[in-house]
Amino acid sequence: MSEKFIVKSRLRDYEVCFLEDINSTIEHYANINSFFIIDKRVMDLFGKQISCKLTGERTLIVEAVEQNKTLDYCTGLIQRLITANVRRDNCLIAIGGGIIQDITSFVSTILFRGIEWVFFPTTLLSQSDSCIGSKTSINLNEYKNLLGSFYPPSKVFIDINFLKTLPVGEIKSGIGEILHFYFNDGSRLAREMMDSYDNILKTPSLLEKYIKASLKIKKKIIEIDELDKNERNLFNYGHTFGHAIETISNYSVPHGQAVTLGMDIANFVSLRLGYLDKNVFEDMRKIMSRNLPTFRINEDMIDDYIRALSKDKKNMGNNLGCILTNGPGSMRKEYVPLNDELRDLILAYFRVNT
C-alpha cells in the first residue's frame, strides 16, 4: 500500500506518493498522451522495465549534466515538443534526478504560460529534497540557478528501488543534502544516519526513513515560506560555499558533497566570527566528516573561489549573503564582506583541515 502526503502550495497543492512499483503509474501517463523527459542513464537501466511505451517522439532522452541547464538547451527541448505536436492540455513527465527536474519544470512553466508536469525522482538528492518546494532553476553563463520561477508539479511519485543502482558518489551526494536539513532542524537523526553510514552505502533502501524525515522538515518550512523570502532562506546553509566549490571544480564534486564541505566552511567561518562554540564545531565536523569530499582549495585557486562566491545571487553589494550557524537548529543569515579577510579565512580553513 502506498504512503502519501500533501504539500500546500501557492499555485496548487500537490501529492507526494511513495510507491513500491511505479510501472503501472508510468503506464497510466503513457496512455493519456503525456510527454516524457527522461535521464539517459535511467532509460539505459530501466527503460524496458519501466514501460514498453516510452518510445517515439513523445519520449525525450536527456543527458543529465549541469551544462544542459541552459536557456538554449531548454529552447531546443521546447522545439522538439512543438514538432511532436504538444498541446497545453498535455502533461510533461520528468523521470530522473534534480537536473531533469530543473529542465522539465522550467520548460513546463514557460511553455503555453504553464503546462502540467509530474515528477518521478530517481536520485537520493531529488527524493529527499528537490522533489518538493516548487523551485525551477537553470543556469546563465557562470551564474548558477539564476533563472527560474516557482512552479510545482501536480504529483510526485517516489520509488526507493531506483536508489539500488545509484553510484556510491550519488548516494553520498544525497546524504549531504539530508544532513543539511537535519542540522537546520537540530535533528538527532544526523548522528544516527552517519553512525549507519557504511551500511547505508551498501544498502540504500535503508535510507527510506531518512528521506521521509528530510521531506517532513522541508515541508514544514516551504508551506510557511514557499517563495524563499524568510524562513526558507536558512536552507541555503552550506549551499553558498558549496555552489562555489561546484563551480571551481567544474562540477567534479557532486552537489551534496559540495554542500557538506560548504557546511563545514560555514561552520569554520561561524567559529572564527564568534558565532559557534569550538566544541560544537568539532562535534558537527565529526558527524559529517565521512561525507566530506577530498577536494581542497590552495593558494593558486583561492581567487577563483572568491570570484565564484561573488557571483552568488544572494549577495548584497560587495557582501556575501550566506547562512552561518550558532549550532544545530540555530542558523543565522549574515552578510560577510567579500574582502581579503574572508579570503584569508577560507585559506585558513583548508590549511587547518587538510
Short mmCIF file of C-alpha atoms in Angstrom, two decimals:
data_model
loop_
_atom_site.label_atom_id
_atom_site.label_comp_id
_atom_site.label_asym_id
_atom_site.label_seq_id
_atom_site.Cartn_x
_atom_site.Cartn_y
_atom_site.Cartn_z
CA MET A 1 0.00 0.00 0.00
CA SER A 2 1.39 3.41 -0.95
CA GLU A 3 2.15 6.13 1.58
CA LYS A 4 1.35 9.72 0.65
CA PHE A 5 1.16 13.29 1.90
CA ILE A 6 0.01 16.65 0.53
CA VAL A 7 2.26 19.69 0.14
CA LYS A 8 0.41 23.00 0.29
CA SER A 9 1.49 25.44 -2.42
CA ARG A 10 0.56 28.94 -3.51
CA LEU A 11 -0.27 27.80 -7.07
CA ARG A 12 -1.70 24.35 -6.35
CA ASP A 13 -1.39 21.74 -3.63
CA TYR A 14 0.32 18.56 -4.79
CA GLU A 15 0.55 14.97 -3.65
CA VAL A 16 3.74 13.06 -2.88
CA CYS A 17 3.35 9.27 -3.07
CA PHE A 18 5.79 6.54 -2.03
CA LEU A 19 5.28 3.53 -4.30
CA GLU A 20 6.88 0.09 -4.38
CA ASP A 21 6.25 -0.34 -8.11
CA ILE A 22 5.81 2.66 -10.38
CA ASN A 23 5.32 0.72 -13.62
CA SER A 24 1.53 0.91 -13.66
CA THR A 25 1.64 4.62 -12.79
CA ILE A 26 4.04 5.39 -15.63
CA GLU A 27 1.94 3.30 -18.00
CA HIS A 28 -1.13 5.31 -16.98
CA TYR A 29 0.58 8.54 -18.05
CA ALA A 30 1.85 6.92 -21.25
CA ASN A 31 -1.75 6.12 -22.13
CA ILE A 32 -3.04 9.68 -21.74
CA ASN A 33 -0.85 11.41 -24.32
CA SER A 34 1.85 12.59 -21.96
CA PHE A 35 5.38 13.59 -22.99
CA PHE A 36 8.31 12.05 -21.12
CA ILE A 37 11.63 13.75 -20.37
CA ILE A 38 13.96 11.04 -19.09
CA ASP A 39 17.54 10.91 -17.86
CA LYS A 40 19.55 8.86 -20.37
CA ARG A 41 21.15 6.82 -17.60
CA VAL A 42 17.75 5.94 -16.14
CA MET A 43 16.47 4.97 -19.58
CA ASP A 44 19.50 2.76 -20.16
CA LEU A 45 18.99 1.00 -16.82
CA PHE A 46 15.22 0.88 -16.51
CA GLY A 47 13.79 1.61 -19.97
CA LYS A 48 12.42 -1.86 -20.65
CA GLN A 49 11.39 -2.39 -17.06
CA ILE A 50 9.53 0.92 -16.71
CA SER A 51 7.29 0.68 -19.74
CA CYS A 52 7.37 -0.64 -23.27
CA LYS A 53 5.55 2.51 -24.38
CA LEU A 54 8.34 5.01 -23.71
CA THR A 55 9.40 5.25 -27.32
CA GLY A 56 8.92 7.60 -30.25
CA GLU A 57 8.76 11.36 -30.45
CA ARG A 58 6.86 11.68 -27.15
CA THR A 59 9.90 10.44 -25.22
CA LEU A 60 12.83 12.85 -24.97
CA ILE A 61 16.08 11.40 -23.64
CA VAL A 62 18.30 13.96 -21.90
CA GLU A 63 21.89 13.81 -20.65
CA ALA A 64 21.62 14.83 -17.00
CA VAL A 65 24.63 17.13 -16.88
CA GLU A 66 24.85 20.64 -15.43
CA GLN A 67 25.89 22.01 -18.83
CA ASN A 68 22.37 21.26 -20.16
CA LYS A 69 20.66 23.51 -17.61
CA THR A 70 20.63 26.45 -20.04
CA LEU A 71 18.16 28.58 -21.96
CA ASP A 72 19.50 27.26 -25.26
CA TYR A 73 19.01 23.65 -24.23
CA CYS A 74 15.51 24.26 -22.86
CA THR A 75 14.56 26.12 -26.05
CA GLY A 76 15.74 23.12 -28.06
CA LEU A 77 13.55 20.80 -25.97
CA ILE A 78 10.55 23.06 -26.49
CA GLN A 79 11.14 22.97 -30.24
CA ARG A 80 11.17 19.17 -30.13
CA LEU A 81 7.92 19.17 -28.13
CA ILE A 82 6.29 21.51 -30.63
CA THR A 83 7.42 19.30 -33.51
CA ALA A 84 5.83 16.36 -31.67
CA ASN A 85 2.55 18.33 -31.53
CA VAL A 86 2.46 19.10 -27.81
CA ARG A 87 -0.72 20.83 -26.59
CA ARG A 88 -1.42 22.85 -23.47
CA ASP A 89 -3.65 20.09 -22.04
CA ASN A 90 -0.80 17.56 -22.26
CA CYS A 91 1.42 16.67 -19.31
CA LEU A 92 5.22 16.55 -19.10
CA ILE A 93 6.59 13.61 -17.10
CA ALA A 94 10.08 14.03 -15.64
CA ILE A 95 11.95 10.82 -14.76
CA GLY A 96 15.39 11.45 -13.32
CA GLY A 97 17.21 13.49 -10.70
CA GLY A 98 17.49 17.19 -9.94
CA ILE A 99 18.86 18.24 -13.33
CA ILE A 100 15.98 16.55 -15.18
CA GLN A 101 13.62 18.17 -12.69
CA ASP A 102 15.11 21.62 -13.26
CA ILE A 103 14.94 21.31 -17.04
CA THR A 104 11.41 19.88 -17.13
CA SER A 105 9.96 22.27 -14.57
CA PHE A 106 11.50 25.29 -16.33
CA VAL A 107 10.12 24.16 -19.70
CA SER A 108 6.74 23.50 -18.07
CA THR A 109 6.47 26.95 -16.55
CA ILE A 110 7.19 28.84 -19.81
CA LEU A 111 5.53 26.57 -22.39
CA PHE A 112 1.97 27.83 -23.06
CA ARG A 113 2.49 30.01 -19.95
CA GLY A 114 2.30 26.85 -17.87
CA ILE A 115 1.74 23.17 -18.63
CA GLU A 116 1.14 20.40 -16.09
CA TRP A 117 4.11 18.29 -15.08
CA VAL A 118 4.67 15.21 -12.90
CA PHE A 119 7.93 14.10 -11.28
CA PHE A 120 9.41 10.64 -10.70
CA PRO A 121 12.65 11.42 -8.78
CA THR A 122 15.30 8.71 -9.22
CA THR A 123 18.24 10.02 -7.17
CA LEU A 124 18.62 10.27 -3.41
CA LEU A 125 19.08 14.02 -3.62
CA SER A 126 15.89 14.56 -5.60
CA GLN A 127 13.85 12.12 -3.48
CA SER A 128 14.95 13.67 -0.18
CA ASP A 129 14.99 17.35 -1.17
CA SER A 130 14.30 18.89 -4.55
CA CYS A 131 11.11 16.97 -5.40
CA ILE A 132 9.17 19.37 -3.18
CA GLY A 133 9.48 23.13 -2.90
CA SER A 134 8.32 24.31 -6.36
CA LYS A 135 11.62 25.84 -7.50
CA THR A 136 12.57 25.74 -11.18
CA SER A 137 16.17 26.70 -11.87
CA ILE A 138 18.56 26.90 -14.80
CA ASN A 139 21.98 28.49 -15.15
CA LEU A 140 23.05 31.56 -17.11
CA ASN A 141 26.72 31.50 -18.12
CA GLU A 142 28.68 31.16 -14.88
CA TYR A 143 25.71 32.12 -12.69
CA LYS A 144 24.18 29.01 -11.09
CA ASN A 145 20.38 28.72 -10.80
CA LEU A 146 19.93 32.38 -11.73
CA LEU A 147 16.85 31.90 -13.91
CA GLY A 148 13.67 30.25 -12.73
CA SER A 149 10.33 30.51 -11.02
CA PHE A 150 8.11 28.71 -8.54
CA TYR A 151 6.04 26.13 -10.38
CA PRO A 152 5.17 22.90 -8.53
CA PRO A 153 4.43 19.54 -10.12
CA SER A 154 0.90 18.21 -9.92
CA LYS A 155 2.20 14.97 -8.39
CA VAL A 156 5.43 13.36 -7.20
CA PHE A 157 5.97 9.59 -7.19
CA ILE A 158 8.90 8.19 -5.18
CA ASP A 159 10.19 4.64 -5.69
CA ILE A 160 13.10 3.77 -3.39
CA ASN A 161 14.09 0.93 -5.75
CA PHE A 162 15.72 3.49 -8.05
CA LEU A 163 18.42 4.01 -5.40
CA LYS A 164 19.73 0.45 -5.77
CA THR A 165 21.57 1.26 -9.00
CA LEU A 166 23.00 4.65 -7.97
CA PRO A 167 26.79 5.04 -7.87
CA VAL A 168 28.17 5.48 -4.35
CA GLY A 169 29.02 9.11 -5.19
CA GLU A 170 25.36 9.92 -5.79
CA ILE A 171 24.35 8.28 -2.51
CA LYS A 172 26.96 10.41 -0.72
CA SER A 173 25.60 13.47 -2.53
CA GLY A 174 22.09 12.80 -1.26
CA ILE A 175 23.35 12.13 2.26
CA GLY A 176 24.96 15.58 2.26
CA GLU A 177 21.65 17.25 1.46
CA ILE A 178 19.80 15.20 4.09
CA LEU A 179 22.45 16.15 6.68
CA HIS A 180 21.91 19.80 5.82
CA PHE A 181 18.20 19.50 6.68
CA TYR A 182 18.94 17.68 9.92
CA PHE A 183 21.44 20.34 11.01
CA ASN A 184 18.92 23.04 10.14
CA ASP A 185 16.30 21.34 12.28
CA GLY A 186 18.59 20.23 15.09
CA SER A 187 17.54 16.63 14.48
CA ARG A 188 19.30 13.77 16.29
CA LEU A 189 18.89 11.78 13.07
CA ALA A 190 22.08 13.42 11.76
CA ARG A 191 24.23 11.42 14.14
CA GLU A 192 22.10 8.29 13.79
CA MET A 193 22.31 8.32 10.00
CA MET A 194 26.06 8.86 9.95
CA ASP A 195 26.56 6.06 12.50
CA SER A 196 24.95 3.79 9.86
CA TYR A 197 26.99 5.30 7.01
CA ASP A 198 28.70 2.10 5.81
CA ASN A 199 25.51 0.05 5.91
CA ILE A 200 23.62 2.77 4.03
CA LEU A 201 26.21 2.87 1.25
CA LYS A 202 25.86 -0.90 0.86
CA THR A 203 22.06 -0.99 1.23
CA PRO A 204 20.48 2.29 0.03
CA SER A 205 16.95 1.03 0.82
CA LEU A 206 17.81 1.75 4.48
CA LEU A 207 17.50 5.43 3.57
CA GLU A 208 13.70 5.48 3.29
CA LYS A 209 13.28 6.55 6.93
CA TYR A 210 15.78 9.38 6.49
CA ILE A 211 14.25 10.52 3.18
CA LYS A 212 10.82 10.86 4.78
CA ALA A 213 12.24 12.75 7.77
CA SER A 214 14.12 15.12 5.43
CA LEU A 215 10.98 15.85 3.40
CA LYS A 216 9.00 16.43 6.61
CA ILE A 217 11.48 19.10 7.72
CA LYS A 218 11.42 20.79 4.32
CA LYS A 219 7.62 20.58 4.01
CA LYS A 220 7.16 22.39 7.33
CA ILE A 221 9.19 25.38 6.11
CA ILE A 222 8.10 25.63 2.46
CA GLU A 223 4.45 25.69 3.48
CA ILE A 224 5.25 28.78 5.56
CA ASP A 225 7.65 30.45 3.11
CA GLU A 226 7.39 28.84 -0.33
CA LEU A 227 8.80 31.90 -2.11
CA ASP A 228 12.02 31.85 -0.09
CA LYS A 229 11.68 35.31 1.44
CA ASN A 230 12.25 34.49 5.12
CA GLU A 231 12.49 31.13 6.92
CA ARG A 232 13.33 29.14 3.79
CA ASN A 233 16.49 31.25 3.35
CA LEU A 234 18.06 29.20 6.14
CA PHE A 235 18.09 26.15 3.85
CA ASN A 236 20.91 27.91 1.99
CA TYR A 237 23.15 26.74 4.83
CA GLY A 238 26.15 25.08 3.18
CA HIS A 239 24.96 26.00 -0.30
CA THR A 240 26.64 29.38 -0.78
CA PHE A 241 30.10 27.98 -0.10
CA GLY A 242 29.13 24.67 -1.72
CA HIS A 243 27.94 26.12 -5.03
CA ALA A 244 31.27 27.90 -5.42
CA ILE A 245 33.05 24.58 -4.79
CA GLU A 246 30.99 23.03 -7.60
CA THR A 247 31.90 25.90 -9.92
CA ILE A 248 35.66 25.87 -9.45
CA SER A 249 35.79 22.06 -9.53
CA ASN A 250 33.91 22.15 -12.85
CA TYR A 251 31.19 20.09 -11.14
CA SER A 252 33.54 17.19 -10.42
CA VAL A 253 32.41 17.43 -6.78
CA PRO A 254 28.80 16.15 -6.54
CA HIS A 255 26.30 18.73 -5.29
CA GLY A 256 25.54 17.15 -1.91
CA GLN A 257 29.18 16.57 -1.08
CA ALA A 258 29.94 20.16 -2.08
CA VAL A 259 27.16 21.17 0.35
CA THR A 260 28.79 19.00 3.05
CA LEU A 261 32.07 20.84 2.51
CA GLY A 262 30.13 24.12 2.32
CA MET A 263 28.58 23.43 5.73
CA ASP A 264 31.99 22.76 7.24
CA ILE A 265 33.35 26.00 5.76
CA ALA A 266 30.29 27.91 7.03
CA ASN A 267 30.85 26.40 10.48
CA PHE A 268 34.53 27.42 10.41
CA VAL A 269 33.61 30.99 9.42
CA SER A 270 30.96 30.97 12.19
CA LEU A 271 33.61 29.78 14.67
CA ARG A 272 36.11 32.47 13.68
CA LEU A 273 33.43 35.21 13.79
CA GLY A 274 32.40 34.17 17.30
CA TYR A 275 29.01 32.65 16.50
CA LEU A 276 29.88 29.00 17.10
CA ASP A 277 31.49 27.28 20.09
CA LYS A 278 34.61 25.27 19.26
CA ASN A 279 33.25 22.08 20.85
CA VAL A 280 30.06 22.34 18.77
CA PHE A 281 32.13 22.96 15.63
CA GLU A 282 34.20 19.85 16.29
CA ASP A 283 31.12 17.75 17.08
CA MET A 284 29.36 18.79 13.86
CA ARG A 285 32.53 18.12 11.88
CA LYS A 286 32.83 14.66 13.42
CA ILE A 287 29.26 13.85 12.35
CA MET A 288 29.76 14.93 8.72
CA SER A 289 33.45 14.05 8.30
CA ARG A 290 32.93 10.77 6.43
CA ASN A 291 30.86 12.54 3.78
CA LEU A 292 33.38 15.31 3.09
CA PRO A 293 34.96 15.24 -0.39
CA THR A 294 38.73 15.19 -0.80
CA PHE A 295 38.65 18.39 -2.90
CA ARG A 296 40.82 21.18 -1.49
CA ILE A 297 41.47 24.83 -2.35
CA ASN A 298 45.04 26.10 -2.37
CA GLU A 299 46.68 29.50 -2.84
CA ASP A 300 46.51 29.18 -6.63
CA MET A 301 42.74 28.59 -6.56
CA ILE A 302 41.54 30.94 -3.86
CA ASP A 303 40.95 33.95 -6.12
CA ASP A 304 38.80 31.84 -8.45
CA TYR A 305 36.84 30.63 -5.43
CA ILE A 306 36.23 34.16 -4.14
CA ARG A 307 35.20 35.17 -7.67
CA ALA A 308 32.68 32.32 -7.72
CA LEU A 309 31.33 33.42 -4.34
CA SER A 310 30.99 36.98 -5.67
CA LYS A 311 28.52 35.77 -8.33
CA ASP A 312 26.11 34.23 -5.82
CA LYS A 313 22.59 35.51 -6.41
CA LYS A 314 22.02 36.12 -2.68
CA ASN A 315 24.76 38.75 -2.40
CA MET A 316 24.09 42.38 -1.49
CA GLY A 317 26.58 44.86 -2.88
CA ASN A 318 30.07 43.58 -2.09
CA ASN A 319 28.80 41.39 0.74
CA LEU A 320 28.39 37.63 0.59
CA GLY A 321 24.88 36.57 1.54
CA CYS A 322 25.29 33.32 3.45
CA ILE A 323 23.87 31.25 6.26
CA LEU A 324 26.11 30.83 9.29
CA THR A 325 25.27 28.99 12.50
CA ASN A 326 25.24 29.00 16.28
CA GLY A 327 24.90 25.21 16.16
CA PRO A 328 22.34 22.58 15.06
CA GLY A 329 18.84 24.07 14.94
CA SER A 330 20.15 27.64 15.14
CA MET A 331 21.02 29.14 11.77
CA ARG A 332 21.57 32.84 11.06
CA LYS A 333 21.53 34.91 7.87
CA GLU A 334 24.61 37.10 7.57
CA TYR A 335 26.29 39.35 5.02
CA VAL A 336 30.06 38.88 5.10
CA PRO A 337 32.29 41.37 3.23
CA LEU A 338 33.95 39.84 0.16
CA ASN A 339 37.40 41.06 1.11
CA ASP A 340 40.89 39.83 1.96
CA GLU A 341 39.75 38.85 5.45
CA LEU A 342 37.28 36.32 4.03
CA ARG A 343 39.90 35.15 1.54
CA ASP A 344 42.39 34.52 4.35
CA LEU A 345 39.70 32.85 6.46
CA ILE A 346 38.89 30.32 3.75
CA LEU A 347 42.58 29.64 3.11
CA ALA A 348 42.99 29.10 6.85
CA TYR A 349 40.15 26.58 6.80
CA PHE A 350 41.89 24.47 4.16
CA ARG A 351 45.27 24.75 5.88
CA VAL A 352 43.83 23.61 9.21
CA ASN A 353 41.64 20.86 7.76
CA THR A 354 43.93 19.33 5.14
#
